[in-house]
Amino acid sequence: MSKKPSLDLIEGACLVLISSGKSHGYQLAKQFEVETVLGEVLTLSRPVVYRSIKSLEAHALIRSVESTGVRGQLKWQLKCTVDGEKLAKQWLSEPVTR
């Protein structure tokens, strides 16, 4: 990675969740619903989460891989790239500044 992208709160949170195994866009978006632990702190709509996924893909921090769902339907599994894994760990370890 020649230049590290600057992640906003939403992109950073999505990248960390993907690195921890949340592998589908729908599954990722569910984590930000108001009824969840994370959603109590940061509630996001699905379009906002999907926009973040696209941004992370554009920066080559994640990639989408075709997979098959339990009912045989096509699904896109999200995986961190090596650079994405590194940036997720770095993002978690940096102190929050205000």
Backbone as ProteinMPNN parsed JSONL, in Angstrom:
{"seq_chain_A": "MSKKPSLDLIEGACLVLISSGKSHGYQLAKQFEVETVLGEVLTLSRPVVYRSIKSLEAHALIRSVESTGVRGQLKWQLKCTVDGEKLAKQWLSEPVTR", "coords_chain_A": {"N_chain_A": [[0.865, -1.162, 0.0], [0.849, 2.009, -1.021], [0.03, 4.603, -0.213], [-1.614, 5.191, 2.735], [-5.073, 5.06, 3.146], [-7.236, 7.446, 4.674], [-9.406, 6.594, 7.143], [-12.826, 7.091, 7.878], [-15.083, 7.142, 10.708], [-17.199, 5.328, 10.142], [-16.237, 3.766, 7.963], [-13.97, 2.675, 9.21], [-15.137, 1.192, 11.319], [-16.646, -0.653, 9.823], [-14.584, -1.956, 8.399], [-13.156, -3.186, 10.493], [-15.139, -4.939, 11.481], [-15.467, -6.588, 9.227], [-12.921, -7.698, 9.126], [-13.067, -9.219, 11.387], [-14.745, -11.248, 10.727], [-17.404, -10.786, 9.853], [-19.033, -11.335, 7.073], [-20.758, -10.736, 4.918], [-22.563, -8.17, 3.191], [-25.207, -7.667, 4.106], [-25.187, -8.965, 6.582], [-23.232, -7.462, 7.84], [-24.479, -4.92, 7.89], [-26.585, -5.496, 9.622], [-25.359, -5.456, 12.095], [-25.315, -2.817, 12.822], [-27.861, -2.072, 13.461], [-30.441, -0.619, 15.484], [-31.211, -2.266, 17.623], [-29.026, -3.701, 18.398], [-25.909, -4.209, 20.21], [-23.764, -2.664, 19.198], [-25.285, -0.964, 17.604], [-26.577, 0.577, 19.503], [-24.753, 2.495, 20.053], [-23.8, 3.394, 17.582], [-25.827, 3.828, 15.089], [-26.653, 2.81, 11.877], [-27.925, 3.119, 8.556], [-28.715, 0.661, 6.015], [-27.987, 1.543, 3.336], [-25.911, 3.369, 3.929], [-23.975, 1.715, 5.085], [-23.443, 0.006, 2.901], [-22.374, 1.87, 1.118], [-20.013, 2.463, 2.416], [-18.756, -0.031, 2.227], [-18.3, -0.116, -0.546], [-16.469, 1.994, -0.763], [-14.325, 0.983, 0.756], [-13.656, -1.185, -0.86], [-12.852, 0.21, -3.157], [-10.503, 1.344, -2.257], [-8.97, -0.874, -2.115], [-8.95, -2.358, 0.253], [-10.675, -4.274, 1.038], [-12.159, -7.154, -0.531], [-14.569, -8.569, -2.748], [-15.892, -11.779, -2.942], [-17.313, -14.34, -4.841], [-19.81, -16.469, -3.498], [-21.816, -19.232, -2.346], [-25.024, -19.218, -0.994], [-26.937, -20.713, 1.754], [-29.261, -21.638, 0.619], [-28.55, -22.022, -1.954], [-28.315, -19.686, -3.38], [-26.636, -16.93, -5.026], [-24.097, -15.222, -3.339], [-22.164, -12.5, -2.097], [-19.175, -12.617, -0.611], [-17.352, -10.851, 1.787], [-13.986, -10.015, 2.18], [-11.038, -9.13, 3.917], [-8.182, -7.569, 2.522], [-4.607, -8.042, 2.647], [-3.516, -5.539, 3.226], [-5.828, -4.351, 4.2], [-6.312, -5.825, 6.553], [-4.072, -5.061, 8.065], [-4.548, -2.293, 8.297], [-6.972, -2.305, 9.691], [-6.202, -3.33, 12.199], [-4.412, -1.317, 12.944], [-6.145, 0.893, 13.01], [-7.812, 0.231, 15.142], [-6.003, 0.383, 17.23], [-5.243, 3.019, 17.461], [-5.487, 6.04, 19.332], [-8.494, 7.857, 20.028], [-9.072, 11.061, 18.827], [-10.288, 14.298, 19.547]], "CA_chain_A": [[0.0, 0.0, 0.0], [1.726, 3.156, -1.118], [-0.483, 5.669, 0.647], [-2.707, 4.666, 3.548], [-6.249, 5.92, 3.131], [-7.734, 7.894, 5.968], [-10.732, 6.015, 7.343], [-13.733, 7.765, 8.803], [-15.617, 6.243, 11.735], [-18.023, 4.274, 9.542], [-15.351, 2.866, 7.224], [-13.146, 1.957, 10.18], [-15.971, 0.195, 12.001], [-16.962, -1.71, 8.855], [-13.361, -2.711, 8.123], [-12.872, -4.029, 11.661], [-16.121, -6.027, 11.504], [-15.138, -7.524, 8.143], [-11.704, -8.426, 9.525], [-13.403, -10.161, 12.464], [-15.544, -12.346, 10.213], [-18.714, -10.423, 9.299], [-18.573, -11.498, 5.7], [-21.715, -10.333, 3.881], [-23.05, -6.816, 3.412], [-26.417, -7.693, 4.932], [-24.744, -9.352, 7.925], [-22.526, -6.298, 8.364], [-25.476, -3.878, 8.169], [-27.372, -5.912, 10.797], [-24.604, -5.101, 13.301], [-25.531, -1.403, 13.122], [-29.274, -1.811, 13.754], [-30.627, -0.017, 16.806], [-31.422, -3.296, 18.648], [-27.767, -4.387, 18.693], [-24.991, -3.517, 21.119], [-23.094, -1.626, 18.414], [-26.311, -0.024, 17.163], [-26.9, 1.505, 20.593], [-23.745, 3.552, 20.011], [-23.678, 3.877, 16.21], [-26.888, 3.258, 14.259], [-26.466, 3.163, 10.47], [-28.842, 2.493, 7.601], [-28.043, -0.235, 5.073], [-27.285, 2.256, 2.259], [-24.669, 3.959, 4.444], [-23.022, 0.61, 5.235], [-23.048, -0.434, 1.562], [-21.507, 2.918, 0.563], [-18.717, 2.24, 3.065], [-18.189, -1.236, 1.613], [-17.798, 0.287, -1.868], [-15.274, 2.813, -0.541], [-13.251, 0.078, 1.19], [-13.251, -1.925, -2.062], [-12.142, 1.141, -4.041], [-9.164, 1.528, -1.688], [-8.343, -2.206, -2.104], [-8.821, -2.837, 1.628], [-11.482, -5.493, 1.063], [-12.551, -7.647, -1.849], [-15.778, -9.388, -2.767], [-15.682, -13.082, -3.553], [-18.578, -15.058, -5.018], [-20.033, -17.66, -2.681], [-23.175, -19.748, -2.457], [-25.756, -19.206, 0.264], [-27.462, -22.005, 2.205], [-30.331, -22.06, -0.297], [-28.002, -22.096, -3.302], [-28.299, -18.377, -4.033], [-25.343, -16.264, -5.125], [-23.807, -14.213, -2.315], [-20.832, -11.912, -2.194], [-18.492, -12.676, 0.675], [-16.364, -9.784, 1.934], [-12.744, -10.436, 2.832], [-9.996, -8.105, 3.992], [-6.89, -7.807, 1.889], [-3.517, -7.943, 3.624], [-3.479, -4.13, 3.637], [-7.024, -4.104, 5.002], [-6.075, -6.401, 7.887], [-3.11, -4.192, 8.756], [-5.179, -1.018, 8.618], [-7.98, -2.556, 10.731], [-5.475, -3.42, 13.479], [-3.89, 0.018, 13.249], [-7.29, 1.756, 13.321], [-8.252, -0.116, 16.496], [-4.998, 0.717, 18.242], [-5.02, 4.464, 17.544], [-6.387, 6.749, 20.253], [-9.481, 8.758, 19.423], [-8.816, 12.477, 19.109], [-11.468, 15.137, 19.31]], "C_chain_A": [[0.91, 1.222, 0.0], [1.28, 4.289, -0.208], [-1.681, 5.124, 1.41], [-3.9, 5.602, 3.466], [-6.638, 6.306, 4.553], [-9.162, 7.38, 6.114], [-11.564, 6.904, 8.25], [-14.274, 6.716, 9.78], [-16.366, 5.061, 11.124], [-17.159, 3.273, 8.785], [-14.484, 2.041, 8.175], [-13.926, 0.866, 10.887], [-16.309, -0.962, 11.064], [-15.74, -2.579, 8.577], [-13.027, -3.659, 9.274], [-13.857, -5.196, 11.731], [-15.843, -7.053, 10.413], [-13.903, -8.34, 8.53], [-11.989, -9.441, 10.625], [-14.382, -11.243, 12.013], [-16.945, -12.022, 9.741], [-18.528, -10.333, 7.795], [-19.552, -11.126, 4.597], [-22.236, -8.943, 4.217], [-24.261, -6.761, 4.324], [-26.059, -7.993, 6.386], [-24.026, -8.181, 8.603], [-23.52, -5.208, 8.762], [-26.309, -4.215, 9.399], [-26.678, -5.517, 12.102], [-24.866, -3.668, 13.746], [-26.998, -1.059, 13.382], [-29.426, -1.412, 15.213], [-30.752, -1.061, 17.924], [-30.132, -3.997, 19.052], [-26.906, -3.562, 19.65], [-24.285, -2.377, 20.379], [-24.085, -0.549, 17.979], [-26.755, 0.944, 18.24], [-25.951, 2.699, 20.595], [-23.688, 4.209, 18.634], [-24.71, 3.167, 15.342], [-26.709, 3.755, 12.831], [-27.5, 2.454, 9.612], [-28.037, 1.591, 6.657], [-27.34, 0.521, 3.947], [-25.961, 2.88, 2.708], [-23.594, 2.878, 4.586], [-22.53, 0.154, 3.863], [-22.152, 0.596, 0.87], [-20.091, 2.777, 1.143], [-18.008, 1.024, 2.477], [-17.58, -0.885, 0.258], [-16.51, 1.105, -1.74], [-14.086, 1.942, -0.132], [-12.74, -0.763, 0.02], [-12.428, -1.039, -2.993], [-10.717, 1.399, -3.563], [-8.4, 0.202, -1.579], [-8.061, -2.706, -0.688], [-9.651, -4.093, 1.858], [-11.726, -5.922, -0.378], [-13.799, -8.491, -1.691], [-15.488, -10.669, -3.528], [-17.041, -13.761, -3.674], [-18.631, -16.254, -4.083], [-21.486, -18.076, -2.861], [-23.81, -19.764, -1.08], [-26.322, -20.576, 0.593], [-28.574, -22.524, 1.303], [-29.868, -22.091, -1.751], [-27.932, -20.761, -4.034], [-26.878, -17.8, -4.051], [-25.222, -15.215, -4.028], [-22.407, -13.689, -2.572], [-20.237, -11.877, -0.804], [-17.407, -11.599, 0.693], [-15.159, -10.304, 2.698], [-11.779, -9.264, 2.831], [-8.796, -8.534, 3.163], [-5.829, -7.735, 2.993], [-3.431, -6.507, 4.141], [-4.672, -3.777, 4.514], [-6.885, -4.635, 6.417], [-5.143, -5.512, 8.701], [-3.772, -2.893, 9.2], [-6.248, -1.182, 9.694], [-7.314, -2.62, 12.106], [-4.949, -2.057, 13.907], [-5.019, 0.942, 13.699], [-7.78, 1.499, 14.741], [-7.268, 0.339, 17.569], [-4.758, 2.218, 18.4], [-5.985, 5.113, 18.526], [-7.332, 7.677, 19.482], [-9.129, 10.182, 19.816], [-10.068, 13.27, 18.784], [-11.063, 16.556, 19.189]], "O_chain_A": [[1.665, 1.43, 0.95], [2.103, 4.872, 0.498], [-2.646, 4.653, 0.809], [-3.763, 6.804, 3.691], [-6.389, 5.566, 5.505], [-10.026, 7.697, 5.298], [-11.077, 7.407, 9.262], [-13.945, 5.534, 9.673], [-16.181, 3.92, 11.548], [-17.327, 2.064, 8.944], [-14.29, 0.844, 7.964], [-13.44, -0.255, 11.038], [-16.263, -2.123, 11.471], [-15.848, -3.804, 8.524], [-12.655, -4.81, 9.044], [-13.454, -6.325, 12.01], [-15.967, -8.255, 10.645], [-13.854, -9.545, 8.283], [-11.247, -10.41, 10.786], [-14.805, -12.068, 12.822], [-17.633, -12.922, 9.259], [-17.939, -9.376, 7.292], [-19.188, -11.198, 3.424], [-22.339, -8.579, 5.388], [-24.339, -5.912, 5.212], [-26.566, -7.35, 7.305], [-24.2, -7.946, 9.798], [-23.416, -4.639, 9.848], [-26.7, -3.316, 10.144], [-27.347, -5.271, 13.106], [-24.665, -3.334, 14.914], [-27.344, 0.115, 13.509], [-28.638, -1.818, 16.067], [-30.425, -0.758, 19.072], [-30.147, -4.817, 19.971], [-27.151, -2.375, 19.864], [-24.219, -1.255, 20.882], [-23.76, 0.638, 17.986], [-27.259, 2.024, 17.93], [-26.297, 3.778, 21.077], [-23.546, 5.427, 18.525], [-24.491, 2.035, 14.911], [-26.624, 4.96, 12.59], [-27.899, 1.328, 9.905], [-26.824, 1.747, 6.524], [-26.202, 0.186, 3.617], [-24.999, 2.912, 1.941], [-22.433, 3.107, 4.244], [-21.332, -0.063, 3.678], [-21.259, 0.22, 0.111], [-19.1, 2.954, 0.434], [-16.797, 1.052, 2.257], [-16.466, -1.31, -0.051], [-15.575, 0.925, -2.52], [-12.971, 2.14, -0.616], [-11.542, -1.026, -0.085], [-11.425, -1.482, -3.552], [-9.824, 1.645, -4.373], [-7.307, 0.162, -1.013], [-7.066, -3.39, -0.451], [-9.366, -4.88, 2.761], [-11.524, -5.151, -1.316], [-14.051, -9.058, -0.628], [-14.912, -10.647, -4.616], [-17.828, -13.76, -2.727], [-17.641, -16.96, -3.896], [-22.282, -17.352, -3.459], [-23.221, -20.257, -0.118], [-26.201, -21.505, -0.206], [-28.801, -23.732, 1.234], [-30.684, -22.176, -2.668], [-27.527, -20.716, -5.196], [-26.041, -18.135, -3.213], [-26.136, -14.418, -3.816], [-21.577, -14.359, -3.187], [-20.741, -11.184, 0.08], [-16.644, -11.454, -0.262], [-15.298, -10.953, 3.735], [-11.71, -8.5, 1.868], [-8.445, -9.713, 3.113], [-6.137, -7.403, 4.137], [-3.292, -6.281, 5.343], [-4.546, -2.997, 5.458], [-7.291, -3.976, 7.374], [-5.391, -5.244, 9.877], [-3.586, -2.445, 10.332], [-6.42, -0.293, 10.528], [-7.81, -2.03, 13.066], [-5.027, -1.687, 15.078], [-4.862, 1.69, 14.664], [-8.124, 2.436, 15.462], [-7.668, 0.643, 18.693], [-4.133, 2.643, 19.372], [-7.168, 4.775, 18.551], [-6.989, 8.202, 18.423], [-8.914, 10.477, 20.992], [-10.809, 12.941, 17.857], [-11.911, 17.426, 18.988]]}, "name": "protein", "num_of_chains": 1, "seq": "MSKKPSLDLIEGACLVLISSGKSHGYQLAKQFEVETVLGEVLTLSRPVVYRSIKSLEAHALIRSVESTGVRGQLKWQLKCTVDGEKLAKQWLSEPVTR"}
